[in-house]
mmCIF file of C-alpha atoms in Angstrom:
data_model
loop_
_atom_site.group_PDB
_atom_site.id
_atom_site.type_symbol
_atom_site.label_atom_id
_atom_site.label_comp_id
_atom_site.label_asym_id
_atom_site.label_seq_id
_atom_site.Cartn_x
_atom_site.Cartn_y
_atom_site.Cartn_z
ATOM 1 C CA MET A 1 123.227 -54.061 -48.000
ATOM 2 C CA GLU A 2 125.392 -50.922 -47.812
ATOM 3 C CA ARG A 3 128.382 -50.576 -50.058
ATOM 4 C CA SER A 4 131.842 -50.598 -48.470
ATOM 5 C CA CYS A 5 133.993 -50.067 -51.542
ATOM 6 C CA THR A 6 133.778 -47.665 -54.484
ATOM 7 C CA PHE A 7 135.919 -46.038 -57.176
ATOM 8 C CA VAL A 8 136.787 -42.327 -57.097
ATOM 9 C CA PRO A 9 138.388 -40.434 -60.039
ATOM 10 C CA CYS A 10 141.917 -39.137 -59.585
ATOM 11 C CA ASP A 11 142.531 -35.600 -58.289
ATOM 12 C CA SER A 12 143.217 -34.032 -61.697
ATOM 13 C CA THR A 13 139.886 -35.298 -63.004
ATOM 14 C CA LEU A 14 138.099 -34.124 -59.860
ATOM 15 C CA HIS A 15 139.445 -30.592 -60.384
ATOM 16 C CA ARG A 16 138.173 -30.624 -63.964
ATOM 17 C CA ILE A 17 134.721 -31.838 -62.880
ATOM 18 C CA PHE A 18 134.494 -29.231 -60.113
ATOM 19 C CA SER A 19 135.386 -26.454 -62.543
ATOM 20 C CA LEU A 20 132.633 -27.621 -64.899
ATOM 21 C CA TYR A 21 130.003 -27.641 -62.131
ATOM 22 C CA ARG A 22 130.876 -24.151 -60.896
ATOM 23 C CA SER A 23 130.856 -22.756 -64.429
ATOM 24 C CA ASN A 24 127.417 -24.224 -65.143
ATOM 25 C CA LYS A 25 126.075 -22.703 -61.943
ATOM 26 C CA LEU A 26 127.081 -19.148 -62.885
ATOM 27 C CA CYS A 27 126.342 -19.145 -66.614
ATOM 28 C CA ASP A 28 122.981 -18.960 -68.378
ATOM 29 C CA VAL A 29 120.829 -22.065 -68.543
ATOM 30 C CA ASN A 30 121.129 -22.327 -72.323
ATOM 31 C CA ALA A 31 124.927 -21.895 -72.185
ATOM 32 C CA ARG A 32 125.644 -24.794 -69.864
ATOM 33 C CA GLN A 33 128.014 -27.553 -70.946
ATOM 34 C CA ARG A 34 127.157 -31.225 -70.650
ATOM 35 C CA PHE A 35 129.587 -33.451 -68.769
ATOM 36 C CA ASN A 36 129.796 -35.901 -71.682
ATOM 37 C CA GLU A 37 131.109 -33.060 -73.889
ATOM 38 C CA ILE A 38 134.459 -33.020 -72.037
ATOM 39 C CA PRO A 39 136.749 -35.473 -73.857
ATOM 40 C CA ASP A 40 139.863 -34.943 -71.717
ATOM 41 C CA ILE A 41 138.452 -36.795 -68.681
ATOM 42 C CA SER A 42 137.100 -39.881 -70.431
ATOM 43 C CA ASP A 43 140.350 -41.876 -69.975
ATOM 44 C CA THR A 44 140.919 -41.145 -66.292
ATOM 45 C CA VAL A 45 142.141 -43.562 -63.649
ATOM 46 C CA TYR A 46 140.340 -44.350 -60.391
ATOM 47 C CA GLN A 47 141.284 -44.772 -56.768
ATOM 48 C CA VAL A 48 139.596 -47.173 -54.392
ATOM 49 C CA SER A 49 137.644 -45.745 -51.476
ATOM 50 C CA THR A 50 136.717 -48.169 -48.707
ATOM 51 C CA SER A 51 134.943 -48.022 -45.365
ATOM 52 C CA PHE A 52 136.291 -51.340 -44.092
ATOM 53 C CA ARG A 53 137.533 -51.832 -40.550
ATOM 54 C CA ALA A 54 141.171 -52.372 -39.624
ATOM 55 C CA ASP A 55 140.831 -56.159 -39.541
ATOM 56 C CA LYS A 56 139.660 -56.316 -43.165
ATOM 57 C CA ARG A 57 141.993 -57.478 -45.958
ATOM 58 C CA LEU A 58 141.685 -57.005 -49.710
ATOM 59 C CA PHE A 59 143.215 -59.038 -52.532
ATOM 60 C CA THR A 60 143.908 -57.990 -56.091
ATOM 61 C CA ARG A 61 145.127 -59.924 -59.107
ATOM 62 C CA HIS A 62 147.169 -58.399 -61.886
ATOM 63 C CA PRO A 63 145.335 -58.727 -65.262
ATOM 64 C CA THR A 64 148.540 -59.640 -67.140
ATOM 65 C CA THR A 65 150.819 -61.483 -64.717
ATOM 66 C CA ARG A 66 147.935 -63.019 -62.702
ATOM 67 C CA VAL A 67 149.852 -62.293 -59.512
ATOM 68 C CA VAL A 68 147.627 -61.998 -56.412
ATOM 69 C CA SER A 69 148.547 -59.290 -53.903
ATOM 70 C CA GLU A 70 147.260 -58.703 -50.376
ATOM 71 C CA HIS A 71 146.384 -55.239 -49.076
ATOM 72 C CA LYS A 72 145.831 -54.298 -45.443
ATOM 73 C CA TYR A 73 144.424 -51.270 -43.703
ATOM 74 C CA PRO A 74 144.626 -48.352 -44.567
ATOM 75 C CA PHE A 75 144.901 -49.892 -48.075
ATOM 76 C CA THR A 76 147.476 -47.447 -49.370
ATOM 77 C CA THR A 77 149.038 -50.137 -51.569
ATOM 78 C CA LEU A 78 145.970 -50.571 -53.746
ATOM 79 C CA PRO A 79 146.693 -49.900 -57.422
ATOM 80 C CA GLN A 80 144.759 -47.540 -59.704
ATOM 81 C CA PHE A 81 142.030 -48.829 -61.982
ATOM 82 C CA THR A 82 140.435 -47.918 -65.281
ATOM 83 C CA LEU A 83 136.684 -48.153 -65.861
ATOM 84 C CA SER A 84 134.364 -47.789 -68.806
ATOM 85 C CA VAL A 85 131.928 -45.565 -66.873
ATOM 86 C CA HIS A 86 132.102 -41.777 -67.138
ATOM 87 C CA PRO A 87 133.967 -40.095 -64.235
ATOM 88 C CA CYS A 88 131.016 -37.827 -63.359
ATOM 89 C CA LEU A 89 128.719 -40.812 -62.955
ATOM 90 C CA ALA A 90 131.311 -42.716 -60.939
ATOM 91 C CA LEU A 91 131.754 -39.724 -58.641
ATOM 92 C CA LEU A 92 128.001 -39.415 -58.183
ATOM 93 C CA SER A 93 127.636 -43.067 -57.189
ATOM 94 C CA SER A 94 130.445 -42.843 -54.616
ATOM 95 C CA VAL A 95 128.740 -40.306 -52.352
ATOM 96 C CA GLY A 96 127.825 -42.632 -49.499
ATOM 97 C CA VAL A 97 131.192 -44.382 -49.310
ATOM 98 C CA THR A 98 133.522 -41.381 -49.591
ATOM 99 C CA LEU A 99 131.748 -39.573 -46.750
ATOM 100 C CA ASP A 100 132.371 -42.591 -44.472
ATOM 101 C CA SER A 101 135.688 -43.607 -45.970
ATOM 102 C CA ARG A 102 138.748 -44.614 -43.964
ATOM 103 C CA ARG A 103 140.810 -42.811 -46.550
ATOM 104 C CA SER A 104 140.407 -39.062 -46.929
ATOM 105 C CA PHE A 105 139.041 -37.686 -50.219
ATOM 106 C CA PRO A 106 138.537 -33.985 -49.402
ATOM 107 C CA LEU A 107 138.030 -32.827 -52.985
ATOM 108 C CA ALA A 108 135.423 -35.491 -53.704
ATOM 109 C CA GLN A 109 133.572 -34.594 -50.498
ATOM 110 C CA GLU A 110 133.640 -30.902 -51.433
ATOM 111 C CA ILE A 111 132.079 -31.691 -54.819
ATOM 112 C CA HIS A 112 129.408 -33.784 -53.128
ATOM 113 C CA SER A 113 128.505 -30.866 -50.842
ATOM 114 C CA PHE A 114 128.395 -28.508 -53.820
ATOM 115 C CA MET A 115 125.960 -30.745 -55.670
ATOM 116 C CA MET A 116 123.498 -30.827 -52.776
ATOM 117 C CA TRP A 117 120.247 -28.845 -53.205
ATOM 118 C CA SER A 118 121.091 -26.578 -50.272
ATOM 119 C CA HIS A 119 124.181 -25.285 -52.101
ATOM 120 C CA PHE A 120 123.177 -25.564 -55.759
ATOM 121 C CA ARG A 121 119.980 -23.806 -56.846
ATOM 122 C CA ILE A 122 118.664 -24.389 -60.352
ATOM 123 C CA PRO A 123 117.308 -21.144 -61.876
ATOM 124 C CA THR A 124 113.991 -21.418 -63.630
ATOM 125 C CA ALA A 125 113.860 -20.360 -67.260
ATOM 126 C CA PRO A 126 111.180 -17.795 -68.227
ATOM 127 C CA SER A 127 108.129 -19.173 -69.969
ATOM 128 C CA PRO A 128 108.142 -18.428 -73.743
ATOM 129 C CA CYS A 129 104.325 -18.342 -73.863
ATOM 130 C CA PRO A 130 102.822 -15.062 -72.504
ATOM 131 C CA SER A 131 99.489 -14.869 -70.790
ATOM 132 C CA LEU A 132 96.577 -14.835 -73.247
ATOM 133 C CA THR A 133 94.113 -13.014 -70.971
ATOM 134 C CA ASP A 134 94.415 -10.138 -68.547
ATOM 135 C CA ASP A 135 94.283 -11.205 -64.911
ATOM 136 C CA SER A 136 91.888 -8.441 -63.866
ATOM 137 C CA THR A 137 89.493 -9.081 -66.759
ATOM 138 C CA ALA A 138 89.517 -12.806 -66.150
ATOM 139 C CA SER A 139 88.802 -12.347 -62.450
ATOM 140 C CA GLU A 140 85.884 -9.971 -63.130
ATOM 141 C CA ASP A 141 84.389 -12.342 -65.690
ATOM 142 C CA SER A 142 84.650 -15.250 -63.290
ATOM 143 C CA LEU A 143 82.948 -13.283 -60.505
ATOM 144 C CA HIS A 144 80.143 -12.236 -62.870
ATOM 145 C CA THR A 145 79.649 -15.846 -63.947
ATOM 146 C CA VAL A 146 79.467 -17.060 -60.348
ATOM 147 C CA ALA A 147 76.980 -14.334 -59.409
ATOM 148 C CA SER A 148 74.716 -15.035 -62.374
ATOM 149 C CA THR A 149 74.776 -18.764 -61.655
ATOM 150 C CA HIS A 150 73.886 -18.147 -58.013
ATOM 151 C CA SER A 151 70.966 -15.891 -58.944
ATOM 152 C CA LYS A 152 69.603 -18.426 -61.436
ATOM 153 C CA LYS A 153 69.578 -21.152 -58.818
ATOM 154 C CA HIS A 154 67.823 -19.106 -56.114
ATOM 155 C CA SER A 155 65.434 -16.836 -58.064
ATOM 156 C CA ALA A 156 61.899 -17.963 -58.911
ATOM 157 C CA PRO A 157 59.753 -16.836 -61.850
ATOM 158 C CA ASP A 158 57.486 -13.806 -61.410
ATOM 159 C CA ASN A 159 54.324 -15.890 -61.783
ATOM 160 C CA ALA A 160 55.358 -18.179 -58.941
ATOM 161 C CA ALA A 161 56.076 -15.206 -56.667
ATOM 162 C CA LYS A 162 52.648 -13.735 -57.409
ATOM 163 C CA THR A 163 50.962 -17.071 -56.774
ATOM 164 C CA ARG A 164 52.586 -17.430 -53.354
ATOM 165 C CA ASN A 165 51.635 -13.846 -52.497
ATOM 166 C CA LEU A 166 47.980 -14.405 -53.446
ATOM 167 C CA THR A 167 47.885 -17.641 -51.491
ATOM 168 C CA ARG A 168 49.028 -15.901 -48.338
ATOM 169 C CA HIS A 169 46.880 -12.784 -48.892
ATOM 170 C CA PRO A 170 43.806 -13.667 -50.994
ATOM 171 C CA GLN A 171 42.246 -10.154 -50.834
ATOM 172 C CA ILE A 172 45.183 -8.279 -52.435
ATOM 173 C CA ASP A 173 44.037 -6.204 -55.448
ATOM 174 C CA GLY A 174 40.520 -7.628 -55.158
ATOM 175 C CA ARG A 175 41.590 -11.069 -56.412
ATOM 176 C CA LYS A 176 40.896 -14.427 -54.795
ATOM 177 C CA VAL A 177 42.744 -17.720 -54.704
ATOM 178 C CA LEU A 178 41.410 -21.056 -55.899
ATOM 179 C CA GLY A 179 39.639 -22.976 -53.154
ATOM 180 C CA VAL A 180 38.917 -20.044 -50.807
ATOM 181 C CA ARG A 181 35.265 -19.760 -49.737
ATOM 182 C CA HIS A 182 33.964 -16.438 -48.535
ATOM 183 C CA MET A 183 32.656 -16.262 -45.029
ATOM 184 C CA ASN A 184 29.692 -14.001 -45.826
ATOM 185 C CA THR A 185 28.354 -15.166 -49.218
ATOM 186 C CA GLY A 186 29.561 -18.770 -49.257
ATOM 187 C CA ALA A 187 30.443 -18.433 -52.954
ATOM 188 C CA LEU A 188 33.522 -20.121 -54.392
ATOM 189 C CA ASP A 189 35.823 -17.979 -56.559
ATOM 190 C CA VAL A 190 38.348 -19.460 -59.004
ATOM 191 C CA VAL A 191 41.585 -17.819 -60.095
ATOM 192 C CA HIS A 192 43.871 -19.124 -62.862
ATOM 193 C CA VAL A 193 47.175 -20.198 -61.314
ATOM 194 C CA ASP A 194 50.413 -21.216 -63.041
ATOM 195 C CA GLU A 195 50.415 -25.022 -63.170
ATOM 196 C CA ARG A 196 54.177 -25.216 -62.850
ATOM 197 C CA TRP A 197 54.056 -24.203 -59.226
ATOM 198 C CA PRO A 198 51.864 -26.043 -56.682
ATOM 199 C CA THR A 199 49.423 -24.068 -54.574
ATOM 200 C CA LYS A 200 48.252 -24.599 -51.053
ATOM 201 C CA ARG A 201 45.495 -27.008 -50.275
ATOM 202 C CA SER A 202 41.965 -25.616 -50.525
ATOM 203 C CA ARG A 203 40.529 -24.150 -47.394
ATOM 204 C CA VAL A 204 37.039 -25.303 -46.480
ATOM 205 C CA VAL A 205 34.935 -23.241 -44.114
ATOM 206 C CA LEU A 206 32.560 -25.372 -42.098
ATOM 207 C CA GLU A 207 29.313 -23.667 -41.149
ATOM 208 C CA ASP A 208 28.014 -24.227 -37.680
ATOM 209 C CA VAL A 209 24.850 -26.301 -37.684
ATOM 210 C CA THR A 210 22.438 -25.844 -34.819
ATOM 211 C CA ARG A 211 21.962 -29.147 -33.126
ATOM 212 C CA PRO A 212 19.033 -29.885 -30.814
ATOM 213 C CA LYS A 213 19.950 -29.910 -27.223
ATOM 214 C CA ASN A 214 19.548 -33.092 -25.284
ATOM 215 C CA VAL A 215 16.362 -33.118 -23.234
ATOM 216 C CA VAL A 216 16.922 -34.314 -19.739
ATOM 217 C CA GLN A 217 14.067 -36.588 -18.702
ATOM 218 C CA ARG A 218 13.306 -37.315 -15.135
ATOM 219 C CA ARG A 219 12.930 -40.922 -14.226
ATOM 220 C CA VAL A 220 9.872 -41.773 -12.184
ATOM 221 C CA ASN A 221 10.132 -44.265 -9.404
ATOM 222 C CA PRO A 222 6.930 -46.322 -9.383
ATOM 223 C CA SER A 223 7.197 -47.030 -5.705
ATOM 224 C CA ARG A 224 6.855 -43.409 -4.855
ATOM 225 C CA ALA A 225 3.813 -41.240 -5.236
ATOM 226 C CA VAL A 226 3.813 -38.664 -7.887
ATOM 227 C CA TRP A 227 2.637 -35.246 -6.902
ATOM 228 C CA ARG A 228 0.483 -33.657 -9.452
#
């Protein structure tokens, strides 16, 4: 449910608050003054800001005489009030109502616009801790680390490379690979291979065996004469 009534500090207090905000914007971050360090605005009085329609009526009762009074639009007969809240906090909570108020509060609306992020930029304080490493050195070290890691993952030991080379080309440097049988002599040579890396399956050369040809026999029909 949206609020339709709020309390706004009086004009003298609004001027004091606006002066504080503009001073804090221009000065150094460490030299800013807190709003609760201003004692002269703590006992301010408040006006009532409403967004009621013209047919709305308000009633107030005096705290001492207990007399009830009626107030009609535009509610110019409303009295002033005192609150225990700080004026800066009360002004901050009245943003939505004062912008849509039936009664004009130009100074309060100007302060609200000043406090918006589009008008009030907070400067960033420099970091007290300097950089511990040089950016160029750190980037070079990181690139070297990435390159060394990549080479470790994709490089194989020298023994494995030699084993694969001998497997593909068994006659390099006069050496043979385990399981390769020579075509001419039929002898089987053995070479010591690193057990950490698997080798190809042994190649077996099958010699052609001369098989007897099938002899075609002619069937003789007994009913026919055989010429000799």
